[in-house]
XYZ file of C-alpha atoms in Angstrom:
787
model
C 1.755 26.970 -1.888
C -0.550 24.522 -0.624
C -3.160 25.599 -0.942
C -3.137 26.381 -3.797
C -2.472 22.582 -5.099
C -5.513 22.070 -3.281
C -7.303 24.374 -5.525
C -5.946 23.342 -8.269
C -6.662 19.912 -7.786
C -9.826 19.806 -6.648
C -10.563 21.603 -10.255
C -9.335 19.136 -11.232
C -11.516 16.276 -9.304
C -14.754 17.975 -9.552
C -14.246 17.979 -13.610
C -13.447 14.302 -13.270
C -16.910 13.298 -10.993
C -18.561 15.765 -13.624
C -17.398 13.621 -16.078
C -17.518 9.724 -14.460
C -20.754 11.079 -13.769
C -21.683 11.206 -17.586
C -20.725 7.999 -18.212
C -21.514 6.376 -15.698
C -25.446 6.927 -16.808
C -24.474 5.656 -20.218
C -25.011 2.130 -21.512
C -21.558 0.945 -23.854
C -20.762 -2.258 -25.649
C -17.461 -2.010 -27.178
C -15.095 -3.456 -24.899
C -12.018 -1.734 -25.495
C -14.021 1.560 -25.345
C -14.984 0.453 -21.542
C -11.402 -0.670 -20.991
C -10.009 2.903 -22.455
C -12.746 4.844 -20.445
C -11.941 3.338 -17.041
C -8.423 3.361 -17.354
C -8.704 6.889 -17.860
C -10.189 6.968 -14.728
C -7.763 5.581 -12.876
C -4.700 7.380 -14.659
C -6.156 11.117 -13.238
C -7.713 9.817 -9.699
C -4.099 8.025 -9.121
C -2.902 11.746 -10.818
C -5.381 13.536 -8.354
C -4.403 10.797 -5.141
C -1.013 11.955 -5.234
C -1.419 14.823 -4.734
C -4.024 15.249 -2.512
C -1.600 12.815 -0.387
C 1.156 15.395 -0.368
C -1.366 18.350 0.568
C -2.664 16.749 3.478
C 0.751 15.706 4.792
C 1.912 19.793 4.702
C -0.975 21.651 5.414
C -1.490 22.954 9.114
C -5.479 23.663 9.012
C -7.037 21.415 11.181
C -10.691 21.919 9.660
C -9.148 21.633 6.129
C -7.501 18.911 6.580
C -10.306 17.551 8.116
C -12.433 17.786 4.886
C -8.769 17.060 2.323
C -8.186 13.434 4.738
C -12.315 12.852 3.637
C -11.558 13.298 -0.347
C -8.051 11.032 0.173
C -10.093 8.489 1.523
C -12.939 8.866 -1.364
C -10.150 9.410 -4.102
C -8.263 6.037 -2.965
C -11.182 3.773 -2.742
C -12.506 4.343 -6.150
C -9.168 3.471 -7.280
C -9.752 0.418 -5.560
C -13.201 0.031 -7.483
C -11.759 0.714 -10.817
C -8.677 -1.210 -10.396
C -11.762 -4.225 -9.484
C -13.665 -2.938 -12.870
C -10.819 -3.573 -14.632
C -9.676 -6.894 -13.424
C -13.382 -7.865 -14.570
C -13.501 -6.377 -17.955
C -10.234 -7.679 -19.334
C -9.782 -11.089 -16.499
C -5.667 -10.547 -15.694
C -4.531 -8.417 -12.446
C -2.323 -6.336 -14.811
C -2.519 -3.615 -17.495
C -0.741 -1.379 -19.312
C -1.787 2.516 -20.070
C 0.757 3.087 -22.759
C -1.120 4.687 -25.020
C -3.016 6.798 -22.184
C -0.294 8.000 -20.832
C 1.384 9.032 -24.367
C -2.280 10.925 -24.100
C -2.119 12.451 -21.097
C 1.499 12.865 -21.007
C 2.432 11.411 -18.436
C 5.910 9.161 -17.640
C 5.090 5.556 -16.319
C 6.818 6.507 -12.712
C 4.046 8.750 -12.810
C 1.502 5.962 -12.175
C 3.284 4.735 -8.877
C 0.676 4.930 -6.036
C 2.070 6.473 -3.347
C 1.634 5.297 0.557
C -0.195 8.125 3.093
C 2.118 8.970 5.077
C -0.472 9.144 8.196
C -0.754 6.136 8.152
C 2.207 5.653 10.217
C 2.277 8.801 11.777
C -1.388 8.808 13.550
C -0.466 5.132 15.436
C 3.600 5.957 16.164
C 2.742 6.290 19.549
C 1.158 2.537 19.439
C 3.423 1.424 17.281
C 6.225 2.515 19.155
C 5.095 0.659 22.908
C 3.749 -2.396 20.703
C 7.674 -3.085 20.117
C 8.362 -2.082 23.281
C 6.267 -4.795 24.736
C 7.394 -7.381 22.400
C 10.844 -6.938 22.846
C 10.144 -7.008 26.495
C 8.629 -10.717 26.346
C 10.896 -12.189 23.876
C 13.599 -10.233 26.618
C 11.591 -12.669 29.254
C 11.847 -15.705 27.276
C 15.501 -15.062 26.453
C 15.241 -13.911 23.070
C 16.918 -10.675 22.022
C 15.677 -8.621 18.738
C 19.452 -7.645 18.078
C 20.583 -10.724 18.715
C 18.657 -12.360 16.737
C 19.502 -11.017 13.665
C 23.205 -11.695 14.366
C 22.775 -15.181 14.523
C 25.103 -17.068 12.278
C 24.478 -20.705 10.388
C 26.997 -23.384 12.332
C 29.556 -24.710 10.616
C 30.925 -28.674 11.511
C 34.988 -29.011 12.567
C 35.711 -30.056 8.761
C 34.931 -26.730 7.501
C 36.325 -24.439 10.096
C 39.866 -26.109 10.077
C 39.664 -25.731 6.175
C 38.439 -22.066 6.801
C 41.248 -22.005 8.604
C 43.664 -23.280 6.238
C 42.747 -20.884 3.454
C 43.138 -18.274 5.370
C 46.665 -18.667 6.957
C 47.806 -20.237 3.557
C 46.562 -16.658 1.873
C 48.379 -14.824 4.704
C 51.385 -16.640 3.920
C 51.191 -15.756 -0.286
C 50.773 -12.153 1.185
C 53.803 -12.080 2.854
C 55.834 -14.445 -0.369
C 54.428 -11.700 -2.343
C 55.637 -8.628 0.058
C 59.020 -10.327 -0.063
C 59.233 -10.877 -3.554
C 58.310 -6.812 -4.458
C 60.545 -6.001 -1.918
C 63.522 -7.999 -4.099
C 62.539 -6.815 -6.940
C 63.098 -3.049 -5.680
C 66.549 -3.567 -4.456
C 67.292 -5.123 -8.081
C 66.055 -2.769 -10.612
C 67.006 0.139 -8.135
C 71.085 -1.037 -8.115
C 70.600 -1.606 -12.376
C 69.683 1.815 -12.633
C 72.094 3.380 -10.342
C 74.716 1.303 -13.087
C 73.438 2.347 -16.254
C 73.504 5.996 -14.579
C 76.649 6.326 -12.620
C 79.004 7.504 -15.611
C 76.716 10.000 -17.029
C 76.896 13.933 -16.506
C 73.467 15.353 -15.523
C 72.311 17.352 -18.674
C 69.818 20.044 -16.924
C 68.152 21.505 -19.723
C 67.032 17.825 -20.853
C 65.594 16.556 -17.525
C 63.825 20.117 -17.551
C 62.610 19.068 -20.853
C 61.273 15.866 -19.598
C 59.502 17.377 -16.670
C 57.658 19.418 -18.530
C 56.692 17.063 -21.063
C 55.033 14.875 -18.433
C 53.109 17.758 -16.352
C 51.957 19.327 -19.652
C 50.904 15.816 -20.369
C 49.336 15.049 -17.366
C 48.087 18.469 -17.054
C 46.107 18.272 -20.005
C 44.959 14.550 -19.541
C 43.156 16.002 -15.910
C 41.691 19.054 -17.682
C 39.768 16.597 -20.720
C 38.784 14.643 -18.171
C 36.939 17.294 -16.049
C 35.275 18.622 -19.057
C 34.349 15.551 -20.466
C 33.450 14.506 -16.459
C 31.393 18.387 -16.606
C 29.419 16.963 -20.313
C 28.609 13.627 -18.972
C 26.600 15.180 -15.653
C 25.427 18.181 -17.818
C 23.883 15.367 -20.550
C 22.114 14.008 -17.984
C 25.124 10.566 -18.519
C 26.335 10.596 -15.086
C 25.223 12.205 -10.978
C 26.627 14.603 -10.483
C 29.407 14.882 -7.220
C 28.490 14.849 -3.926
C 25.222 13.145 -5.051
C 24.769 10.770 -2.156
C 26.220 13.112 0.175
C 23.238 14.658 2.275
C 23.100 18.533 1.293
C 22.214 21.254 3.979
C 19.218 21.786 2.313
C 17.907 18.102 3.105
C 19.065 18.779 6.664
C 16.926 21.227 6.825
C 14.182 20.065 5.174
C 13.916 17.802 7.676
C 14.203 20.062 10.492
C 10.835 22.063 8.945
C 9.123 19.051 8.346
C 9.484 18.034 11.972
C 8.357 21.600 13.099
C 5.375 21.045 10.717
C 4.515 17.651 12.232
C 4.314 19.614 15.573
C 2.333 22.431 14.337
C -0.298 19.855 13.403
C -0.568 18.060 16.601
C -0.253 21.168 18.018
C -3.177 22.658 15.839
C -5.568 19.199 16.267
C -5.478 19.965 20.030
C -6.612 23.400 19.729
C -9.443 21.952 17.397
C -10.535 19.253 19.362
C -10.847 22.012 23.043
C -12.703 24.251 20.889
C -15.025 21.712 19.784
C -15.880 20.975 23.523
C -16.109 24.996 24.597
C -17.268 26.176 21.792
C -20.418 23.923 22.357
C -20.605 24.598 25.974
C -21.141 28.458 25.333
C -23.455 28.143 22.450
C -25.891 25.535 24.846
C -25.752 28.528 26.973
C -26.129 31.396 24.416
C -28.365 29.761 21.594
C -29.619 26.647 24.195
C -32.837 28.643 24.978
C -33.729 30.155 21.734
C -32.998 26.790 19.843
C -35.524 25.085 22.058
C -38.405 28.449 21.955
C -38.096 27.878 17.793
C -38.403 24.271 17.472
C -41.331 24.508 19.497
C -42.957 26.865 17.898
C -42.462 24.895 14.591
C -44.101 21.990 16.098
C -47.146 23.726 17.045
C -47.720 25.553 13.880
C -47.531 21.700 12.690
C -50.387 20.938 14.730
C -52.378 23.826 13.929
C -52.033 23.249 9.832
C -53.028 19.725 10.177
C -55.695 20.465 11.851
C -57.263 23.090 9.754
C -55.866 20.550 6.720
C -57.795 17.420 8.513
C -59.958 18.194 10.804
C -57.833 16.137 13.504
C -54.411 16.858 15.355
C -51.582 14.128 13.993
C -49.982 11.456 15.880
C -46.287 11.998 16.776
C -43.582 10.312 14.967
C -41.801 7.699 17.166
C -38.114 8.004 18.615
C -36.598 5.345 16.355
C -38.527 7.483 13.027
C -36.414 9.967 14.369
C -39.127 11.984 16.067
C -40.121 15.747 14.703
C -37.134 15.619 11.824
C -38.993 13.316 10.337
C -41.789 16.052 9.509
C -39.173 18.245 8.119
C -37.592 15.477 5.635
C -37.214 15.441 1.691
C -37.015 12.601 0.571
C -36.298 11.489 -3.064
C -36.069 8.546 -4.541
C -34.074 7.724 -8.340
C -34.628 5.180 -10.750
C -32.345 3.759 -12.954
C -32.479 1.354 -16.346
C -30.231 -1.228 -17.001
C -29.149 -1.516 -20.854
C -25.564 -2.571 -21.452
C -22.551 -2.265 -19.687
C -22.720 0.273 -16.727
C -20.114 1.086 -13.882
C -21.065 -0.869 -10.582
C -22.137 1.422 -8.506
C -19.601 3.910 -6.347
C -19.540 3.780 -2.464
C -17.527 6.791 -2.358
C -18.478 8.835 -5.548
C -21.468 10.396 -3.032
C -19.043 10.851 -0.079
C -16.377 12.589 -3.010
C -19.415 14.659 -4.488
C -20.300 15.627 -0.876
C -16.791 17.019 0.261
C -16.390 18.330 -2.942
C -19.790 21.110 -2.437
C -18.180 21.565 0.839
C -14.769 22.494 -0.434
C -16.903 25.083 -3.191
C -18.980 25.867 -0.898
C -16.738 27.085 2.198
C -13.234 26.757 0.841
C -12.995 28.081 -2.482
C -13.490 31.563 -2.231
C -13.409 32.151 1.249
C -10.731 35.039 2.602
C -7.905 34.042 5.071
C -6.266 36.706 5.005
C -6.910 37.017 8.624
C -5.483 33.282 9.483
C -1.532 33.514 8.903
C -1.058 31.142 11.331
C -3.631 28.725 10.016
C -5.588 28.453 13.089
C -8.916 26.461 13.180
C -11.721 28.370 12.386
C -15.006 29.502 14.793
C -17.527 30.690 12.919
C -17.261 26.899 11.581
C -17.291 25.551 14.603
C -20.779 27.055 15.965
C -21.968 26.495 12.363
C -21.456 22.588 12.667
C -22.040 22.359 16.980
C -25.563 24.516 16.306
C -26.204 21.014 13.922
C -25.747 18.854 16.896
C -26.762 21.055 19.601
C -30.280 21.198 17.794
C -30.412 17.394 17.556
C -29.731 16.430 21.153
C -32.350 19.649 21.804
C -35.124 17.997 19.810
C -34.846 15.542 21.733
C -36.271 16.865 24.780
C -38.713 18.956 22.956
C -40.433 15.729 21.903
C -40.785 14.100 24.901
C -42.481 18.034 25.732
C -44.502 18.250 22.880
C -45.596 14.631 23.042
C -46.893 15.658 26.383
C -48.333 19.297 24.884
C -50.246 17.314 22.175
C -52.069 14.599 23.992
C -53.138 17.086 26.097
C -54.431 19.010 23.345
C -56.065 16.037 22.008
C -57.840 15.396 25.386
C -58.668 19.365 25.397
C -60.255 19.725 22.080
C -61.047 17.089 20.559
C -61.707 15.234 23.800
C -59.978 12.250 22.455
C -58.445 8.936 24.976
C -55.564 7.409 24.271
C -56.504 4.168 23.096
C -55.349 0.476 25.065
C -54.379 -1.000 21.273
C -51.293 1.801 20.626
C -49.809 1.651 24.360
C -48.028 -1.359 23.751
C -46.092 0.371 20.867
C -43.494 1.624 22.257
C -42.719 -1.651 24.295
C -43.254 -3.967 21.267
C -43.154 -7.564 22.552
C -43.289 -9.425 19.335
C -40.132 -6.961 18.631
C -38.157 -8.216 21.977
C -38.583 -11.418 21.505
C -37.380 -11.650 17.995
C -34.714 -9.396 19.436
C -33.923 -12.243 22.175
C -34.394 -15.030 20.061
C -31.251 -13.281 17.729
C -29.714 -12.294 20.384
C -29.255 -16.177 21.678
C -28.354 -17.167 18.407
C -25.569 -14.581 18.266
C -24.411 -15.738 21.330
C -24.210 -19.196 20.571
C -22.175 -18.832 17.568
C -19.505 -16.231 18.763
C -18.790 -18.158 21.221
C -15.575 -16.514 23.293
C -12.986 -19.732 23.970
C -11.320 -17.300 26.159
C -13.674 -14.715 27.577
C -11.530 -14.763 31.017
C -8.409 -13.496 29.763
C -6.989 -10.764 28.482
C -5.970 -9.455 24.951
C -1.834 -8.590 26.780
C -1.818 -12.206 28.147
C -3.187 -13.234 24.609
C -1.084 -11.305 22.992
C 2.448 -12.489 25.414
C 0.979 -16.324 24.439
C 0.999 -15.831 20.844
C 4.775 -14.116 20.799
C 6.263 -17.268 23.803
C 4.141 -19.737 21.159
C 6.182 -18.173 18.194
C 2.685 -17.169 16.526
C 3.294 -13.732 16.457
C 6.716 -12.209 15.597
C 8.591 -8.979 14.915
C 7.997 -7.701 11.115
C 11.489 -6.891 9.481
C 11.646 -2.899 8.755
C 11.562 -3.142 5.069
C 9.592 -0.407 3.187
C 8.414 -1.112 -0.001
C 10.142 1.203 -2.023
C 13.663 -0.954 -1.276
C 11.613 -3.646 -4.023
C 13.156 -2.155 -6.567
C 12.659 -3.260 -9.851
C 11.414 -0.987 -13.420
C 8.403 -0.240 -15.388
C 7.953 -3.201 -18.330
C 7.658 -0.958 -21.318
C 6.953 -4.067 -23.440
C 3.891 -4.989 -22.180
C 1.185 -3.712 -24.721
C 3.112 -4.315 -27.564
C 3.140 -8.034 -26.256
C -0.556 -8.117 -25.554
C -1.350 -7.123 -29.154
C 0.123 -9.948 -30.437
C -1.541 -12.308 -28.468
C 1.663 -12.323 -26.129
C 0.973 -13.027 -22.212
C 3.785 -10.984 -21.098
C 5.355 -11.365 -17.508
C 4.607 -8.759 -14.737
C 7.327 -6.195 -13.801
C 8.811 -5.904 -10.537
C 6.944 -2.886 -10.623
C 3.680 -4.265 -11.131
C 4.209 -6.207 -8.356
C 4.897 -3.504 -6.070
C 1.630 -1.514 -7.272
C -0.541 -4.826 -7.081
C 0.504 -5.009 -2.795
C -0.170 -1.561 -2.716
C -3.790 -1.768 -3.953
C -4.639 -5.110 -2.032
C -2.564 -4.621 0.578
C -1.476 -1.887 2.282
C -3.976 0.983 1.256
C -6.966 -0.740 2.035
C -5.402 -2.349 5.397
C -3.874 1.361 6.421
C -7.109 3.380 6.218
C -10.482 1.803 8.252
C -12.751 3.378 5.422
C -11.143 2.045 2.560
C -11.645 -1.336 4.165
C -15.152 -1.430 4.905
C -16.189 0.383 1.501
C -14.036 -1.299 -0.881
C -13.626 -4.588 -2.856
C -13.277 -6.709 0.029
C -9.976 -8.596 -0.703
C -9.739 -10.956 2.319
C -6.754 -13.444 1.042
C -3.964 -12.784 -0.686
C -1.187 -15.577 -2.557
C 2.157 -14.734 -3.926
C 3.339 -17.406 -6.138
C 7.289 -17.212 -7.640
C 10.341 -19.158 -7.459
C 13.058 -18.561 -4.595
C 14.383 -15.410 -4.129
C 12.103 -13.051 -6.286
C 11.168 -10.757 -2.830
C 7.827 -12.848 -1.524
C 8.872 -12.445 2.379
C 9.933 -8.894 1.402
C 6.677 -7.993 0.300
C 5.062 -9.257 3.525
C 7.456 -7.488 6.115
C 6.853 -4.241 3.398
C 3.021 -4.215 4.054
C 3.533 -5.007 8.028
C 5.722 -2.262 7.768
C 4.348 0.480 5.919
C 0.954 0.015 7.745
C 2.198 -0.703 10.844
C 0.514 -4.388 11.302
C 1.256 -7.172 13.585
C 3.053 -10.225 11.950
C 1.303 -13.782 12.842
C 3.663 -16.942 11.265
C 0.766 -20.032 10.764
C 3.509 -22.032 8.212
C 3.188 -25.112 8.360
C 6.792 -25.205 10.047
C 5.836 -22.792 12.808
C 2.744 -24.545 14.246
C 4.081 -27.852 14.035
C 3.842 -29.539 17.685
C 2.095 -26.353 19.243
C -1.567 -26.612 20.393
C -2.035 -30.427 19.467
C -5.443 -32.735 18.459
C -8.406 -30.745 17.503
C -9.659 -28.950 20.470
C -5.605 -27.436 20.587
C -6.385 -26.339 17.471
C -9.443 -23.803 17.345
C -8.063 -22.648 20.774
C -4.804 -21.513 18.524
C -7.324 -20.382 16.050
C -9.512 -18.159 18.288
C -6.646 -16.262 20.183
C -4.486 -15.911 16.731
C -7.977 -14.486 15.023
C -9.078 -12.400 18.168
C -5.765 -10.729 18.880
C -5.781 -9.560 15.331
C -8.480 -8.397 15.206
C -8.198 -6.305 18.672
C -4.560 -4.810 17.526
C -5.878 -4.410 13.638
C -4.662 -4.145 11.239
C -2.767 -7.405 11.059
C -1.455 -9.471 8.818
C -1.569 -14.023 8.810
C 1.133 -15.105 6.847
C 1.397 -18.620 5.537
C 4.902 -19.891 3.904
C 5.359 -22.990 2.072
C 1.407 -22.541 1.863
C 1.492 -25.188 -0.801
C 2.309 -27.645 2.704
C -1.116 -26.916 3.448
C -2.721 -27.847 0.875
C -0.774 -31.295 -0.289
C -2.113 -33.609 -2.531
C 0.140 -35.877 -1.180
C 2.143 -35.254 2.278
C 5.146 -36.347 1.806
C 6.802 -39.155 3.884
C 9.305 -37.085 5.797
C 6.933 -34.690 6.658
C 4.069 -36.604 7.873
C 4.430 -36.109 11.577
C 4.511 -32.339 11.391
C 1.201 -32.632 10.070
C 0.716 -29.252 7.088
C -2.786 -30.130 5.791
C -3.603 -28.399 9.919
C -5.217 -25.683 8.509
C -6.695 -26.600 5.224
C -10.398 -27.059 6.802
C -9.681 -23.965 9.267
C -8.861 -21.562 7.008
C -11.993 -21.419 4.606
C -14.681 -21.013 7.860
C -11.911 -18.588 9.366
C -12.696 -15.735 5.469
C -16.150 -16.136 5.924
C -16.223 -15.247 9.253
C -13.886 -12.123 8.418
C -16.114 -8.859 7.830
C -15.474 -5.838 6.104
C -14.566 -3.775 10.010
C -12.006 -6.559 10.717
C -8.812 -4.743 8.770
C -7.032 -8.511 8.635
C -5.105 -9.587 5.286
C -4.581 -13.284 5.137
C -1.120 -13.618 2.840
C 0.396 -17.234 1.739
C 3.432 -17.225 0.089
C 4.549 -20.498 -2.339
C 7.971 -21.343 -4.810
C 5.943 -24.912 -5.606
C 2.422 -24.273 -5.998
C 1.930 -27.212 -8.277
C 1.735 -29.781 -5.570
C -1.314 -28.418 -3.684
C -4.566 -29.098 -4.652
C -5.848 -26.524 -7.111
C -9.584 -26.327 -6.180
C -9.243 -25.782 -2.742
C -5.782 -23.387 -2.836
C -8.026 -21.301 -5.417
C -11.147 -21.205 -2.526
C -8.557 -19.439 0.142
C -7.019 -16.816 -1.230
C -8.700 -14.677 -3.525
C -5.905 -12.511 -4.874
C -3.201 -14.944 -6.731
C -0.220 -12.891 -8.288
C 2.603 -14.347 -10.008
C 6.069 -12.928 -8.737
C 8.212 -13.196 -11.485
C 12.051 -13.334 -12.377
C 13.732 -9.433 -12.817
C 14.115 -8.648 -16.520
C 16.704 -6.735 -18.117
C 15.721 -3.450 -16.814
C 15.063 -4.453 -13.304
C 18.389 -6.005 -13.712
C 20.454 -2.978 -14.776
C 18.125 -0.861 -11.319
C 18.778 -3.708 -8.981
C 22.344 -3.895 -10.207
C 23.777 -0.284 -9.239
C 21.139 0.801 -6.266
C 22.205 -2.758 -4.479
C 25.995 -1.927 -4.538
C 25.118 1.625 -3.234
C 23.569 0.675 -0.441
C 26.172 -1.999 0.006
C 29.367 0.561 -0.016
C 30.277 -0.036 -3.787
C 31.092 3.130 -5.896
C 29.839 3.024 -9.562
C 32.292 4.215 -11.543
C 33.318 4.206 -15.559
C 35.251 1.013 -14.613
C 32.043 -0.885 -13.582
C 29.784 -2.012 -16.829
C 26.412 -2.399 -15.386
C 24.815 -3.232 -18.406
C 27.328 -6.256 -18.814
C 26.266 -7.664 -15.524
C 22.371 -6.944 -16.315
C 22.740 -9.056 -19.914
C 24.834 -11.585 -18.226
C 23.113 -12.736 -15.119
C 19.594 -13.272 -17.352
C 17.284 -15.728 -15.061
C 19.283 -14.673 -12.208
C 16.868 -13.694 -9.129
C 16.735 -10.769 -6.529
C 18.092 -12.942 -3.821
C 20.780 -14.075 -5.760
C 22.371 -10.504 -6.950
C 22.066 -9.524 -3.112
C 24.238 -12.542 -1.985
C 26.964 -12.109 -4.918
C 26.676 -7.845 -4.110
C 27.687 -9.190 0.214
C 30.025 -12.036 -0.981
C 32.294 -9.160 -3.300
C 31.885 -6.082 -0.994
C 33.643 -7.105 1.932
C 34.783 -4.409 4.389
C 39.016 -4.580 2.592
C 37.111 -4.276 -0.576
C 35.913 -1.315 0.050
C 38.520 0.040 1.278
C 40.582 -0.838 -1.674
C 38.493 1.119 -4.211
C 39.686 4.621 -4.064
C 42.882 2.880 -6.235
C 40.927 -0.346 -7.450
C 37.867 0.353 -9.177
C 35.054 -2.128 -8.808
C 34.883 -4.500 -12.619
C 31.679 -6.491 -13.224
C 34.603 -9.554 -13.592
C 34.310 -10.127 -10.328
C 30.968 -9.773 -9.423
C 30.807 -12.402 -12.852
C 32.680 -15.069 -10.772
C 31.018 -15.030 -8.045
C 27.368 -15.498 -9.801
C 28.849 -18.768 -11.529
C 28.567 -20.981 -8.380
C 24.570 -19.916 -7.618
C 21.505 -21.599 -10.676
C 19.329 -19.129 -11.966
C 15.685 -19.436 -12.334
C 15.835 -21.637 -15.976
C 13.036 -20.855 -18.014
C 11.359 -23.837 -17.798
C 10.748 -23.434 -13.786
C 9.278 -20.002 -15.622
C 7.055 -21.838 -17.869
C 5.789 -24.463 -15.159
C 4.443 -21.034 -13.212
C 2.888 -19.688 -16.275
C 0.948 -23.513 -17.169
C 0.371 -23.413 -13.672
C -2.059 -19.887 -13.425
C -3.561 -20.261 -16.109
C -4.832 -23.289 -14.639
C -6.723 -21.242 -11.960
C -9.722 -19.927 -11.977
C -8.947 -15.811 -13.301
C -6.645 -17.713 -15.474
C -9.047 -19.832 -17.150
C -11.484 -17.290 -18.041
C -8.811 -15.138 -19.596
C -7.670 -17.830 -21.819
C -10.958 -18.140 -22.658
C -11.613 -14.890 -23.778
C -8.725 -14.820 -25.513
C -9.285 -18.256 -27.706
C -13.030 -16.257 -28.539
C -11.705 -13.184 -29.455
C -8.822 -14.573 -31.700
C -12.479 -16.767 -33.228
C -14.301 -13.818 -33.963
C -11.251 -12.350 -35.451
C -10.851 -15.167 -37.436
C -14.474 -14.890 -38.738
C -13.855 -11.517 -40.216
C -11.298 -12.539 -41.834
C -12.784 -15.026 -43.601
C -16.022 -12.593 -44.041
C -13.650 -10.121 -45.468
C -12.260 -13.131 -47.904
C -15.589 -13.877 -49.049
C -16.779 -10.798 -49.761
C -13.081 -10.164 -51.919
C -13.958 -13.153 -53.763
C -17.130 -11.518 -54.948
C -16.212 -8.981 -56.011
C -13.438 -10.732 -58.189
C -16.487 -12.729 -59.812
């Protein structure tokens, strides 16, 4: 089954690569056409990525997995390159593909980029060991992770007395209510017995009354059941036992664990076969390879002497030795005319992988390989090339000496003394020494005599390396923006939806950190800023990046580093230790909470002692030192970006993402899912649409806080007799302050002052001016025609 999916995906990728290679050669000037072309490629690559990720997770054949992994990383990188092209073209981080999705007959949910499962699967043991070490260090210093999660806020004596009084009055009220109910029931029974005491019971009338009640009850139950079945059929409500774990799901989990075991076993067998087959080839075919190489090189000697009258010079080791003789190079030329897509660092690798698939796997008969073990013939072909390159080095040494002897014997030549120093190259070594000296001076290691384990322990003890919360990116709930394209058509810049933000976190944070290949070649994002009001989930997104990639989390917030590593030398040592550990144990996330404090325009008097601007001059220097092979991401979060110096702020953070308050669609999904996750049951009595409408302006944090305050253990237990209603949640949310429209507008105004925001505004004004000119020209033409 998955081989068939792989075949279909490779065919789709093959046709897409052909189309893209044609489009890259053609210059274009129409911006709308360019964006549609880029967006179409982007959407199609996302669909291929989703299928390849699933295929890579399911297939167990080790050699197929190597090729699929190469293609998967290539597609990931190409998606990031196309995203970068669209950002530079439209000058915005958020794009809307309504027309393209309609043409391709895709739902918006199919644009969601999956997080490859191999990010965590391949380093699960490393992550477990690191978590174990972190827990041990915290336990040694008296901080337990489990106890840290159950810490409650301390209250004053007056507040404690007030809480006890409220509980006691409630208890007394409940007792009084029960007492009054018993009195009422006694009086009611006495009254009924007095009324019915003198009557003679009518058996026929009693039977008729019972029949009426029973038939009404039976018919009512039957009608409700039919209505429920109809709603389930229409997809308006979930079927019964929807939330329960089915037997099929349990079986699927077991199959998944078995598949993982088989994948690991196949990988181990494949690695062992690489060694054993190479050793066998060395014994059986090594002498023949050596002899054939010598014959080829001798033939080259004779051909050169026949053509030129003298023996050739043997290529140096640095040039590749005798391999240089048989290599061919074909230079390519490109003309620059109009807009062209930037050269890709991933297309060549994908084309090579696609060619390998077409040559090897497409029409390969695998009827003999039911258990999907490795193919020994493919290993032999691969190891023959390795063996040939190893033997070539030995053959080159022998043939150099043989060429020297031939020159002495046939041409009676002697080696000129001027050629002797070529091997040594004194001038080159001096240059290298000079470079090494400079490099050593520049990259001075302040902790050369200390181990990474000791530095790791020091950072944990200082509270600079913290435990990331176990939060998946899928827990960041929201809905797509369905009005983005419509608003842009009327020159209104829409606020992004929560799932737009989630997608950017995947593209800029998770995919590059999870894959070393993607991080080295894709457009490099070293720093990321999440700006938005309180409660929209900025910190949650930081923890989600660490959870999905297995990254370490360093906390360099101004409040966290206050008083630690004092002085200029202490600050230098702190940054050195943090980034040394971050590089050695990558991937790593360096989080700076309330990052506007680091770039304050004016430090408040009550915060001067904290020295919040300590990192202001250090961060730009560190960003320059980060290289593509350093999987380190600096993430800042802020709810007051307007308090920071804009110029220095934007120099540090390459990508700025506005995290908005949820819109109606997102609030509807949030209410429903958060209630269910906290033990609530959504019934017809609970009007979710009403809750979503009434809570306009409230954030995800507000909704979580309200749901947890309402759904106590007692209330969850009472749901079977008293279903949840919207009134309970509305009364609880009245005490909270929403995010007003003015605050949201202030974030928009601030973002418009950032470099990308300025470019976007300038492009929009130019476009409107051009449209105005076009309309003016049309009016003039109409007037001339009338005259």
